Amino acid sequence: MSTSARTGRPRTRPGLRARAALAAAVVAGLGCATLSALPAAAADSSVRVQYRQSSSGSDQAEPWFKVVNSGSTTLSLSEVRIRYYFKADAGASYTFACSWAVRGCANITGTFGTLAAPTADADRYLEIGFRAGAGTLAPGADTGDMQLRFHRSDWRPLDQSDDYSFGPGRTSYGDWTKVTASVGGPTVWGTAPAGNDPTDPTDPTDPTDPPADGPALFDDFNYTSHTDPAIGAHGWNVRSNAGGPGVPGATWAPENVTFAKEGTNSIMNLETSTAGSGATTEHTEILTKAMKFKNGTYAARVHFSDAPRSGPDGDHLVQTFFTINDLKAPMADDYAEYDFEYLPNGGWGEPANILYTTSWETYRPDPWEAVNQHSEVRASYAGWHDLVLTIDNNSIVYYVDGREFGRHDARYLPERTMSINFNQWLIDLAGQGSTTPRSYDQKVDYVLHVKDQVLTPAQAAAKVAAYRSAGVGFEDTVPATG
């Protein structure tokens, strides 16, 4: 929760149960960019997928895999995708986790997608991918164990008996053709449920042209400084008033919101600094004056930082992009907030870097009580990332770099309009006890909102590119009434 009206507090996780054996958790989803073209070096690549099920328990599925390089050339695992097909429960969202893997859980991604042609035993899939750190496979080599699992996000029981890829008798590894594998795009292993070739051009991961123009906000943040009159004229407020969240006694310093060119783009920078006390701590925030944003697509390109620009590291920092409205009373049911929050050094009980997406129904500040749903990934997100949030009348979906990160339930949909915000602040001063000054940067390239239209990440990126090609640095056609 990133609102300027509250102080920092432990993250609550209603509906989720801790898993002590979890080595790393990755929450993701439907990729919305086409797979890359098959590299020439991988032209003779082929793989086999070996599968076993670890458990047929009632609250989670545990498909374990090994990928075998059955081709004649060394294979880059970052080119490989595996799809496991299943029948979803009505209205359910799912969470992926990696319990342990020879190649490292941090190098394995799990994303959920929807089939173009649902069948009696499959309407969703879990797609397993690999980051560059997973390395390569020599001919004949395999990845070793990938001990994976997924569950309903609300931890309600699930039934695997009607899942296409589930093999209840597969208690040891063996080749399994009810999962598919692709290398650089083309499918090289397995059979998908009827009518669902992963490389079919109707696959929902293929981007389409953006919908017709509708009311939108776009800002390229092409300003000279925080005092530039155009900032206020374009509907932004650079915060200077005191209050939470964060370190008691800290100030919100508008002069620390700056603008500079990086290449051809104008970049907004939010600097947060401290010398180990509330009096020396300066937070930063910029937000829209109007609360007129509700359903539709929100997108921003944001640069997160793991380390300070100067001084010792370790502070419990929060870097954000979010929408929010005001809490009119404790547990008011018309409150709404939707967050991307990156904690590079942990905080809220987390020991290290973690990215949260959280959808809020309501809360009570004292005594603390919250109603929300969140997704998380414990990994570094240092660098530039494309963040997309879509809200319609059925669901809330978060994307990071074109892949689904979290899908939250309809009960968290907004009843009232909201503002759009970016801020950077310190939860507390417990992470680093030094009195040496240090400062942290969060950069923002652009922000986009398209009212009442759900765009894929690829469509949102295309819309931003169209604004820039036309030389448009700012547009706001969203009506004041929301």
Short mmCIF file of C-alpha atoms in Angstrom, two decimals:
data_model
loop_
_atom_site.label_atom_id
_atom_site.label_comp_id
_atom_site.label_asym_id
_atom_site.label_seq_id
_atom_site.Cartn_x
_atom_site.Cartn_y
_atom_site.Cartn_z
CA MET A 1 0.00 0.00 0.00
CA SER A 2 1.59 3.24 -1.12
CA THR A 3 -0.82 5.94 -0.13
CA SER A 4 0.54 9.17 1.27
CA ALA A 5 -2.10 9.13 4.00
CA ARG A 6 -0.70 6.16 5.93
CA THR A 7 2.39 4.98 7.70
CA GLY A 8 4.34 1.88 6.73
CA ARG A 9 3.22 -1.45 8.20
CA PRO A 10 3.72 -5.18 7.74
CA ARG A 11 2.30 -6.61 4.54
CA THR A 12 -0.79 -8.70 5.19
CA ARG A 13 -1.56 -11.72 3.06
CA PRO A 14 -5.17 -12.81 3.49
CA GLY A 15 -6.05 -16.03 1.73
CA LEU A 16 -2.44 -17.17 1.33
CA ARG A 17 -0.60 -19.65 3.54
CA ALA A 18 3.13 -19.55 4.16
CA ARG A 19 5.16 -22.46 2.84
CA ALA A 20 8.38 -22.99 4.80
CA ALA A 21 9.81 -25.28 2.15
CA LEU A 22 9.46 -22.69 -0.58
CA ALA A 23 12.90 -21.76 -1.87
CA ALA A 24 11.65 -19.16 -4.33
CA ALA A 25 8.24 -18.09 -5.59
CA VAL A 26 7.49 -16.69 -9.00
CA VAL A 27 4.07 -15.29 -9.89
CA ALA A 28 3.51 -14.50 -13.54
CA GLY A 29 1.09 -15.11 -16.36
CA LEU A 30 0.09 -14.92 -19.96
CA GLY A 31 2.87 -13.53 -22.12
CA CYS A 32 1.64 -10.86 -24.50
CA ALA A 33 4.55 -10.65 -26.91
CA THR A 34 5.30 -13.11 -29.67
CA LEU A 35 8.09 -15.60 -29.12
CA SER A 36 11.37 -14.72 -30.74
CA ALA A 37 12.36 -16.12 -34.11
CA LEU A 38 14.31 -19.36 -34.11
CA PRO A 39 18.03 -18.53 -34.08
CA ALA A 40 20.12 -20.05 -36.82
CA ALA A 41 22.32 -21.76 -34.22
CA ALA A 42 19.26 -23.57 -32.86
CA ALA A 43 17.88 -24.70 -36.22
CA ASP A 44 18.56 -28.37 -35.38
CA SER A 45 17.47 -28.07 -31.76
CA SER A 46 15.04 -30.54 -30.31
CA VAL A 47 14.02 -31.43 -26.78
CA ARG A 48 12.15 -34.08 -24.86
CA VAL A 49 10.22 -33.27 -21.72
CA GLN A 50 10.21 -35.73 -18.86
CA TYR A 51 7.50 -35.41 -16.23
CA ARG A 52 6.45 -36.80 -12.89
CA GLN A 53 3.77 -35.69 -10.47
CA SER A 54 4.97 -35.26 -6.92
CA SER A 55 1.60 -35.06 -5.25
CA SER A 56 -2.07 -35.40 -6.07
CA GLY A 57 -3.04 -33.45 -2.95
CA SER A 58 -6.20 -31.40 -2.85
CA ASP A 59 -4.73 -27.89 -2.54
CA GLN A 60 -1.98 -27.74 -5.16
CA ALA A 61 -0.68 -29.37 -8.33
CA GLU A 62 2.98 -30.41 -8.41
CA PRO A 63 4.20 -31.06 -11.96
CA TRP A 64 7.96 -31.73 -11.90
CA PHE A 65 9.96 -31.62 -15.12
CA LYS A 66 13.29 -32.32 -16.74
CA VAL A 67 14.15 -30.96 -20.17
CA VAL A 68 16.44 -33.18 -22.26
CA ASN A 69 18.39 -31.82 -25.23
CA SER A 70 17.71 -34.46 -27.89
CA GLY A 71 19.19 -32.35 -30.68
CA SER A 72 22.68 -32.16 -32.12
CA THR A 73 23.65 -28.66 -31.00
CA THR A 74 24.06 -26.92 -27.66
CA LEU A 75 20.75 -25.41 -26.58
CA SER A 76 20.17 -22.11 -24.80
CA LEU A 77 17.47 -22.74 -22.20
CA SER A 78 16.21 -19.16 -22.53
CA GLU A 79 14.77 -20.26 -25.90
CA VAL A 80 12.72 -23.11 -24.37
CA ARG A 81 9.08 -22.93 -23.30
CA ILE A 82 7.04 -25.78 -21.77
CA ARG A 83 3.25 -25.78 -21.51
CA TYR A 84 1.26 -27.82 -19.02
CA TYR A 85 -2.50 -27.81 -19.77
CA PHE A 86 -5.29 -27.94 -17.21
CA LYS A 87 -8.98 -27.26 -16.60
CA ALA A 88 -9.45 -24.17 -14.41
CA ASP A 89 -12.09 -23.80 -11.74
CA ALA A 90 -14.71 -21.17 -12.53
CA GLY A 91 -13.49 -17.71 -11.58
CA ALA A 92 -10.22 -18.99 -10.10
CA SER A 93 -6.83 -17.31 -10.39
CA TYR A 94 -3.62 -19.28 -9.91
CA THR A 95 -0.21 -18.80 -8.34
CA PHE A 96 2.98 -20.49 -9.54
CA ALA A 97 5.92 -21.46 -7.32
CA CYS A 98 9.25 -23.20 -7.73
CA SER A 99 10.21 -25.23 -4.66
CA TRP A 100 13.65 -26.32 -5.88
CA ALA A 101 15.53 -26.68 -9.15
CA VAL A 102 19.01 -27.78 -10.15
CA ARG A 103 19.28 -24.72 -12.39
CA GLY A 104 17.98 -22.44 -9.63
CA CYS A 105 14.42 -21.29 -9.03
CA ALA A 106 15.44 -17.70 -9.76
CA ASN A 107 16.15 -18.80 -13.35
CA ILE A 108 12.71 -20.35 -13.93
CA THR A 109 9.52 -18.44 -14.76
CA GLY A 110 5.93 -19.61 -14.59
CA THR A 111 3.15 -17.89 -16.53
CA PHE A 112 -0.55 -18.67 -16.95
CA GLY A 113 -2.47 -18.33 -20.20
CA THR A 114 -5.93 -19.02 -21.62
CA LEU A 115 -6.48 -21.43 -24.49
CA ALA A 116 -8.01 -20.12 -27.71
CA ALA A 117 -10.04 -23.32 -28.12
CA PRO A 118 -11.07 -24.71 -24.69
CA THR A 119 -11.67 -28.46 -24.43
CA ALA A 120 -13.33 -30.67 -21.84
CA ASP A 121 -10.02 -31.16 -20.02
CA ALA A 122 -8.15 -27.92 -20.71
CA ASP A 123 -8.90 -24.21 -20.87
CA ARG A 124 -5.73 -22.80 -19.26
CA TYR A 125 -2.02 -23.56 -19.39
CA LEU A 126 1.03 -23.02 -17.23
CA GLU A 127 3.99 -21.98 -19.37
CA ILE A 128 7.46 -22.62 -17.95
CA GLY A 129 10.33 -20.51 -19.25
CA PHE A 130 13.96 -19.89 -18.38
CA ARG A 131 16.00 -16.79 -17.70
CA ALA A 132 19.49 -16.40 -19.13
CA GLY A 133 21.01 -17.58 -15.85
CA ALA A 134 19.67 -21.11 -16.50
CA GLY A 135 22.49 -21.51 -19.02
CA THR A 136 22.74 -24.06 -21.81
CA LEU A 137 22.27 -27.78 -22.43
CA ALA A 138 24.81 -29.81 -24.36
CA PRO A 139 23.43 -32.53 -26.68
CA GLY A 140 22.12 -35.38 -24.54
CA ALA A 141 22.18 -33.37 -21.30
CA ASP A 142 19.16 -32.52 -19.15
CA THR A 143 18.23 -29.75 -16.73
CA GLY A 144 17.91 -31.99 -13.71
CA ASP A 145 14.94 -31.64 -11.37
CA MET A 146 12.55 -28.72 -11.64
CA GLN A 147 10.26 -29.18 -8.64
CA LEU A 148 7.35 -26.90 -9.54
CA ARG A 149 3.86 -26.39 -8.23
CA PHE A 150 0.82 -24.15 -8.55
CA HIS A 151 -2.33 -23.56 -6.57
CA ARG A 152 -5.46 -21.48 -6.52
CA SER A 153 -4.59 -17.99 -5.30
CA ASP A 154 -7.21 -18.37 -2.55
CA TRP A 155 -5.86 -21.82 -1.60
CA ARG A 156 -9.23 -23.49 -2.12
CA PRO A 157 -9.14 -27.18 -3.10
CA LEU A 158 -8.48 -27.99 -6.74
CA ASP A 159 -9.36 -31.07 -8.76
CA GLN A 160 -6.64 -32.38 -11.08
CA SER A 161 -8.60 -35.38 -12.34
CA ASP A 162 -9.93 -33.46 -15.36
CA ASP A 163 -6.59 -31.83 -16.30
CA TYR A 164 -5.23 -32.73 -19.73
CA SER A 165 -1.56 -32.86 -18.71
CA PHE A 166 -2.00 -34.50 -15.32
CA GLY A 167 -0.60 -38.03 -15.04
CA PRO A 168 -1.69 -39.49 -11.69
CA GLY A 169 0.36 -42.64 -12.20
CA ARG A 170 3.56 -40.83 -13.21
CA THR A 171 5.47 -41.09 -9.93
CA SER A 172 8.90 -41.29 -11.61
CA TYR A 173 10.35 -39.33 -14.51
CA GLY A 174 9.57 -40.40 -18.05
CA ASP A 175 8.85 -38.82 -21.43
CA TRP A 176 5.41 -37.14 -21.41
CA THR A 177 3.78 -35.95 -24.62
CA LYS A 178 0.78 -34.35 -22.93
CA VAL A 179 2.95 -31.29 -22.36
CA THR A 180 4.38 -29.29 -25.25
CA ALA A 181 7.78 -27.69 -25.65
CA SER A 182 8.98 -25.07 -28.09
CA VAL A 183 12.47 -23.85 -28.95
CA GLY A 184 12.60 -20.26 -30.15
CA GLY A 185 8.98 -20.42 -31.25
CA PRO A 186 8.27 -23.68 -33.15
CA THR A 187 6.80 -26.57 -31.17
CA VAL A 188 9.26 -29.48 -31.06
CA TRP A 189 7.65 -31.78 -28.48
CA GLY A 190 4.26 -33.01 -27.38
CA THR A 191 0.64 -32.63 -28.40
CA ALA A 192 -1.56 -29.78 -27.22
CA PRO A 193 -5.30 -30.20 -26.56
CA ALA A 194 -7.22 -30.25 -29.84
CA GLY A 195 -7.23 -26.93 -31.68
CA ASN A 196 -4.53 -25.36 -29.51
CA ASP A 197 -1.24 -25.59 -31.35
CA PRO A 198 1.00 -23.21 -29.36
CA THR A 199 2.31 -21.71 -32.62
CA ASP A 200 -1.16 -21.24 -34.12
CA PRO A 201 -1.56 -17.61 -35.25
CA THR A 202 -4.75 -17.33 -33.19
CA ASP A 203 -2.81 -18.03 -30.00
CA PRO A 204 -3.88 -15.33 -27.49
CA THR A 205 -0.24 -14.42 -26.82
CA ASP A 206 -0.02 -12.85 -30.29
CA PRO A 207 -0.50 -9.09 -30.09
CA THR A 208 -3.22 -7.51 -32.19
CA ASP A 209 -3.68 -3.96 -33.35
CA PRO A 210 -4.69 -1.58 -30.55
CA PRO A 211 -8.42 -0.91 -30.23
CA ALA A 212 -9.92 2.27 -31.58
CA ASP A 213 -8.91 5.48 -29.86
CA GLY A 214 -10.72 6.34 -26.64
CA PRO A 215 -10.20 8.77 -23.77
CA ALA A 216 -6.59 8.54 -22.63
CA LEU A 217 -3.88 10.12 -20.52
CA PHE A 218 -0.30 10.03 -21.82
CA ASP A 219 2.65 11.88 -20.36
CA ASP A 220 6.25 11.62 -21.56
CA PHE A 221 7.42 13.69 -18.55
CA ASN A 222 9.14 16.24 -20.75
CA TYR A 223 9.52 18.98 -18.10
CA THR A 224 12.36 21.25 -16.99
CA SER A 225 12.02 20.95 -13.21
CA HIS A 226 9.49 20.45 -10.43
CA THR A 227 8.58 24.14 -10.74
CA ASP A 228 7.75 23.90 -14.45
CA PRO A 229 4.22 25.40 -14.76
CA ALA A 230 3.32 22.70 -17.28
CA ILE A 231 3.39 20.05 -14.53
CA GLY A 232 0.43 21.64 -12.74
CA ALA A 233 -1.26 22.55 -16.01
CA HIS A 234 -1.09 18.89 -17.01
CA GLY A 235 -2.82 17.84 -13.81
CA TRP A 236 0.10 16.72 -11.63
CA ASN A 237 0.93 17.61 -8.04
CA VAL A 238 4.51 17.22 -6.77
CA ARG A 239 4.01 16.43 -3.12
CA SER A 240 5.37 18.71 -0.40
CA ASN A 241 2.93 18.14 2.49
CA ALA A 242 3.99 16.17 5.55
CA GLY A 243 2.63 12.80 6.68
CA GLY A 244 2.92 9.11 5.93
CA PRO A 245 3.74 6.64 4.71
CA GLY A 246 7.26 5.92 5.84
CA VAL A 247 9.74 7.22 8.37
CA PRO A 248 8.16 9.47 11.04
CA GLY A 249 9.46 13.02 10.79
CA ALA A 250 10.51 12.68 7.16
CA THR A 251 9.69 15.38 4.63
CA TRP A 252 8.39 15.06 1.09
CA ALA A 253 10.83 17.08 -1.02
CA PRO A 254 9.45 18.36 -4.34
CA GLU A 255 12.92 19.59 -5.41
CA ASN A 256 14.04 15.95 -5.51
CA VAL A 257 11.70 15.25 -8.43
CA THR A 258 13.89 16.11 -11.42
CA PHE A 259 13.87 15.67 -15.20
CA ALA A 260 16.69 14.91 -17.65
CA LYS A 261 17.25 13.41 -21.07
CA GLU A 262 18.42 9.82 -21.44
CA GLY A 263 18.99 9.27 -25.13
CA THR A 264 15.98 10.73 -26.91
CA ASN A 265 13.57 10.32 -23.97
CA SER A 266 12.88 12.70 -21.13
CA ILE A 267 13.10 10.80 -17.83
CA MET A 268 11.58 11.75 -14.48
CA ASN A 269 13.70 10.87 -11.44
CA LEU A 270 12.43 10.52 -7.88
CA GLU A 271 15.28 10.76 -5.36
CA THR A 272 14.89 9.58 -1.77
CA SER A 273 17.65 10.22 0.75
CA THR A 274 18.51 9.82 4.43
CA ALA A 275 21.33 10.12 6.92
CA GLY A 276 19.76 7.72 9.38
CA SER A 277 17.17 9.89 11.11
CA GLY A 278 13.66 11.12 10.45
CA ALA A 279 14.87 14.72 10.28
CA THR A 280 17.37 13.86 7.50
CA THR A 281 14.99 11.65 5.48
CA GLU A 282 13.44 13.03 2.29
CA HIS A 283 10.78 11.09 0.38
CA THR A 284 9.36 11.89 -3.09
CA GLU A 285 5.95 11.58 -4.74
CA ILE A 286 4.11 12.82 -7.80
CA LEU A 287 0.39 12.21 -8.29
CA THR A 288 -2.52 13.38 -10.40
CA LYS A 289 -4.64 16.09 -8.82
CA ALA A 290 -7.82 14.50 -10.12
CA MET A 291 -9.25 11.18 -8.98
CA LYS A 292 -10.88 10.39 -12.31
CA PHE A 293 -9.35 7.04 -13.29
CA LYS A 294 -11.08 3.70 -12.92
CA ASN A 295 -11.45 0.83 -15.43
CA GLY A 296 -9.10 0.46 -18.36
CA THR A 297 -5.37 0.04 -18.91
CA TYR A 298 -2.54 1.65 -16.93
CA ALA A 299 1.06 1.43 -18.15
CA ALA A 300 4.40 2.92 -17.13
CA ARG A 301 8.04 2.24 -17.85
CA VAL A 302 9.88 2.36 -14.52
CA HIS A 303 13.53 1.93 -13.53
CA PHE A 304 13.98 0.29 -10.13
CA SER A 305 17.27 0.53 -8.23
CA ASP A 306 18.79 -2.12 -5.96
CA ALA A 307 21.61 0.07 -4.67
CA PRO A 308 21.91 3.71 -3.62
CA ARG A 309 23.41 6.29 -5.95
CA SER A 310 25.81 7.05 -3.11
CA GLY A 311 26.39 5.94 0.47
CA PRO A 312 25.81 2.60 2.23
CA ASP A 313 23.10 0.20 1.01
CA GLY A 314 20.48 -1.68 2.98
CA ASP A 315 17.59 0.72 3.66
CA HIS A 316 14.04 -0.63 3.55
CA LEU A 317 13.01 1.29 0.44
CA VAL A 318 9.69 1.18 -1.47
CA GLN A 319 9.58 2.13 -5.18
CA THR A 320 6.08 2.34 -6.65
CA PHE A 321 3.55 2.88 -9.42
CA PHE A 322 -0.05 2.75 -8.20
CA THR A 323 -3.62 4.05 -8.31
CA ILE A 324 -5.62 4.97 -5.20
CA ASN A 325 -8.58 6.84 -3.74
CA ASP A 326 -9.27 8.06 -0.21
CA LEU A 327 -10.47 5.90 2.68
CA LYS A 328 -13.62 7.65 3.87
CA ALA A 329 -13.97 5.53 7.01
CA PRO A 330 -12.27 2.45 8.49
CA MET A 331 -13.22 -0.62 6.42
CA ALA A 332 -15.19 1.52 3.95
CA ASP A 333 -16.20 -0.73 1.07
CA ASP A 334 -15.68 1.88 -1.67
CA TYR A 335 -11.94 2.22 -1.08
CA ALA A 336 -9.65 1.11 -3.92
CA GLU A 337 -5.90 0.82 -4.47
CA TYR A 338 -3.80 -1.12 -7.01
CA ASP A 339 -0.04 -1.27 -6.45
CA PHE A 340 3.25 -2.17 -8.04
CA GLU A 341 5.71 -1.99 -5.11
CA TYR A 342 9.37 -2.98 -5.32
CA LEU A 343 11.37 -3.44 -2.12
CA PRO A 344 15.04 -3.77 -3.16
CA ASN A 345 16.26 -4.53 0.37
CA GLY A 346 13.17 -6.19 1.76
CA GLY A 347 11.00 -4.88 4.55
CA TRP A 348 7.58 -5.79 5.98
CA GLY A 349 9.25 -8.96 7.27
CA GLU A 350 10.95 -9.83 3.97
CA PRO A 351 14.76 -10.26 4.16
CA ALA A 352 15.65 -9.32 0.58
CA ASN A 353 14.36 -7.87 -2.69
CA ILE A 354 10.73 -8.57 -3.58
CA LEU A 355 8.17 -7.17 -6.03
CA TYR A 356 4.54 -7.00 -4.93
CA THR A 357 1.36 -6.34 -6.84
CA THR A 358 -1.60 -5.75 -4.52
CA SER A 359 -5.31 -5.10 -5.03
CA TRP A 360 -7.07 -3.51 -2.05
CA GLU A 361 -10.71 -3.74 -1.07
CA THR A 362 -10.40 -1.84 2.22
CA TYR A 363 -8.50 -1.55 5.50
CA ARG A 364 -8.64 -0.23 9.05
CA PRO A 365 -5.55 1.59 10.34
CA ASP A 366 -6.05 1.01 14.08
CA PRO A 367 -6.20 -1.77 15.05
CA TRP A 368 -4.74 -2.85 11.72
CA GLU A 369 -6.99 -4.94 9.50
CA ALA A 370 -6.77 -5.30 5.71
CA VAL A 371 -8.74 -6.91 2.91
CA ASN A 372 -6.55 -7.37 -0.15
CA GLN A 373 -5.06 -9.87 -2.59
CA HIS A 374 -1.43 -9.81 -3.65
CA SER A 375 1.12 -11.52 -5.88
CA GLU A 376 4.86 -11.50 -5.34
CA VAL A 377 8.23 -12.45 -6.77
CA ARG A 378 11.34 -12.67 -4.59
CA ALA A 379 14.00 -11.58 -7.07
CA SER A 380 15.93 -8.54 -8.18
CA TYR A 381 14.09 -6.17 -10.48
CA ALA A 382 16.88 -3.65 -10.84
CA GLY A 383 16.66 -1.88 -14.22
CA TRP A 384 13.91 -0.78 -16.59
CA HIS A 385 10.57 -2.60 -16.56
CA ASP A 386 7.29 -2.22 -18.41
CA LEU A 387 4.47 -2.29 -15.85
CA VAL A 388 0.89 -2.75 -17.04
CA LEU A 389 -2.32 -3.01 -15.02
CA THR A 390 -5.72 -3.75 -16.56
CA ILE A 391 -9.07 -3.43 -14.81
CA ASP A 392 -12.41 -4.40 -16.31
CA ASN A 393 -15.69 -5.58 -14.81
CA ASN A 394 -14.35 -9.10 -14.21
CA SER A 395 -10.73 -9.00 -13.05
CA ILE A 396 -7.57 -7.07 -12.23
CA VAL A 397 -4.44 -8.21 -14.09
CA TYR A 398 -0.85 -7.09 -13.54
CA TYR A 399 1.89 -7.55 -16.15
CA VAL A 400 5.64 -7.09 -15.85
CA ASP A 401 7.67 -6.96 -19.07
CA GLY A 402 4.84 -8.40 -21.14
CA ARG A 403 4.06 -11.37 -18.90
CA GLU A 404 1.22 -11.81 -16.47
CA PHE A 405 2.45 -11.29 -12.91
CA GLY A 406 -0.82 -11.53 -10.99
CA ARG A 407 -4.55 -11.89 -11.66
CA HIS A 408 -6.85 -10.80 -8.84
CA ASP A 409 -10.49 -11.48 -8.10
CA ALA A 410 -13.51 -9.43 -9.08
CA ARG A 411 -14.31 -8.74 -5.42
CA TYR A 412 -11.42 -6.23 -5.43
CA LEU A 413 -12.73 -4.17 -8.36
CA PRO A 414 -12.96 -0.40 -7.75
CA GLU A 415 -16.26 1.23 -6.85
CA ARG A 416 -14.88 4.78 -7.17
CA THR A 417 -12.38 6.60 -9.35
CA MET A 418 -8.72 7.02 -8.33
CA SER A 419 -5.58 9.08 -8.83
CA ILE A 420 -2.37 7.86 -10.52
CA ASN A 421 0.76 8.02 -8.36
CA PHE A 422 4.50 7.36 -8.27
CA ASN A 423 6.44 7.56 -5.03
CA GLN A 424 9.63 6.40 -3.34
CA TRP A 425 9.97 6.21 0.44
CA LEU A 426 11.57 4.41 3.37
CA ILE A 427 9.49 2.02 5.47
CA ASP A 428 11.78 2.54 8.47
CA LEU A 429 15.45 3.07 9.34
CA ALA A 430 16.05 -0.47 10.60
CA GLY A 431 17.67 -1.79 7.44
CA GLN A 432 20.77 0.42 7.67
CA GLY A 433 21.85 2.06 10.92
CA SER A 434 24.56 4.27 9.46
CA THR A 435 24.45 8.07 9.73
CA THR A 436 26.34 8.38 6.44
CA PRO A 437 24.14 10.16 3.87
CA ARG A 438 22.80 8.00 1.05
CA SER A 439 20.30 8.51 -1.77
CA TYR A 440 18.24 6.23 -4.00
CA ASP A 441 16.77 6.86 -7.47
CA GLN A 442 13.55 5.66 -9.10
CA LYS A 443 13.14 6.70 -12.74
CA VAL A 444 9.96 6.94 -14.83
CA ASP A 445 9.96 7.13 -18.64
CA TYR A 446 6.22 7.61 -19.32
CA VAL A 447 2.74 6.89 -18.03
CA LEU A 448 -0.34 5.85 -20.04
CA HIS A 449 -3.97 5.30 -19.12
CA VAL A 450 -6.63 4.27 -21.64
CA LYS A 451 -10.12 4.54 -20.20
CA ASP A 452 -12.44 1.50 -20.33
CA GLN A 453 -10.20 -0.48 -22.72
CA VAL A 454 -8.17 -3.56 -21.82
CA LEU A 455 -4.98 -3.50 -23.87
CA THR A 456 -2.32 -6.17 -23.99
CA PRO A 457 1.16 -5.02 -22.97
CA ALA A 458 2.11 -5.08 -26.67
CA GLN A 459 -0.85 -2.86 -27.53
CA ALA A 460 0.03 -0.43 -24.74
CA ALA A 461 3.61 -0.23 -26.02
CA ALA A 462 2.34 0.37 -29.56
CA LYS A 463 0.14 3.21 -28.34
CA VAL A 464 3.10 4.87 -26.59
CA ALA A 465 5.20 4.46 -29.74
CA ALA A 466 2.42 6.08 -31.79
CA TYR A 467 2.33 9.11 -29.47
CA ARG A 468 6.08 9.51 -29.75
CA SER A 469 6.11 9.06 -33.53
CA ALA A 470 3.51 11.82 -33.78
CA GLY A 471 5.57 14.09 -31.51
CA VAL A 472 2.91 14.10 -28.79
CA GLY A 473 4.46 14.46 -25.34
CA PHE A 474 1.23 14.91 -23.40
CA GLU A 475 -2.47 14.19 -23.89
CA ASP A 476 -5.34 14.02 -21.43
CA THR A 477 -8.79 13.37 -22.85
CA VAL A 478 -10.10 11.47 -19.81
CA PRO A 479 -13.26 13.27 -18.65
CA ALA A 480 -13.19 14.84 -15.20
CA THR A 481 -16.20 12.78 -14.16
CA GLY A 482 -14.23 9.55 -14.59
#
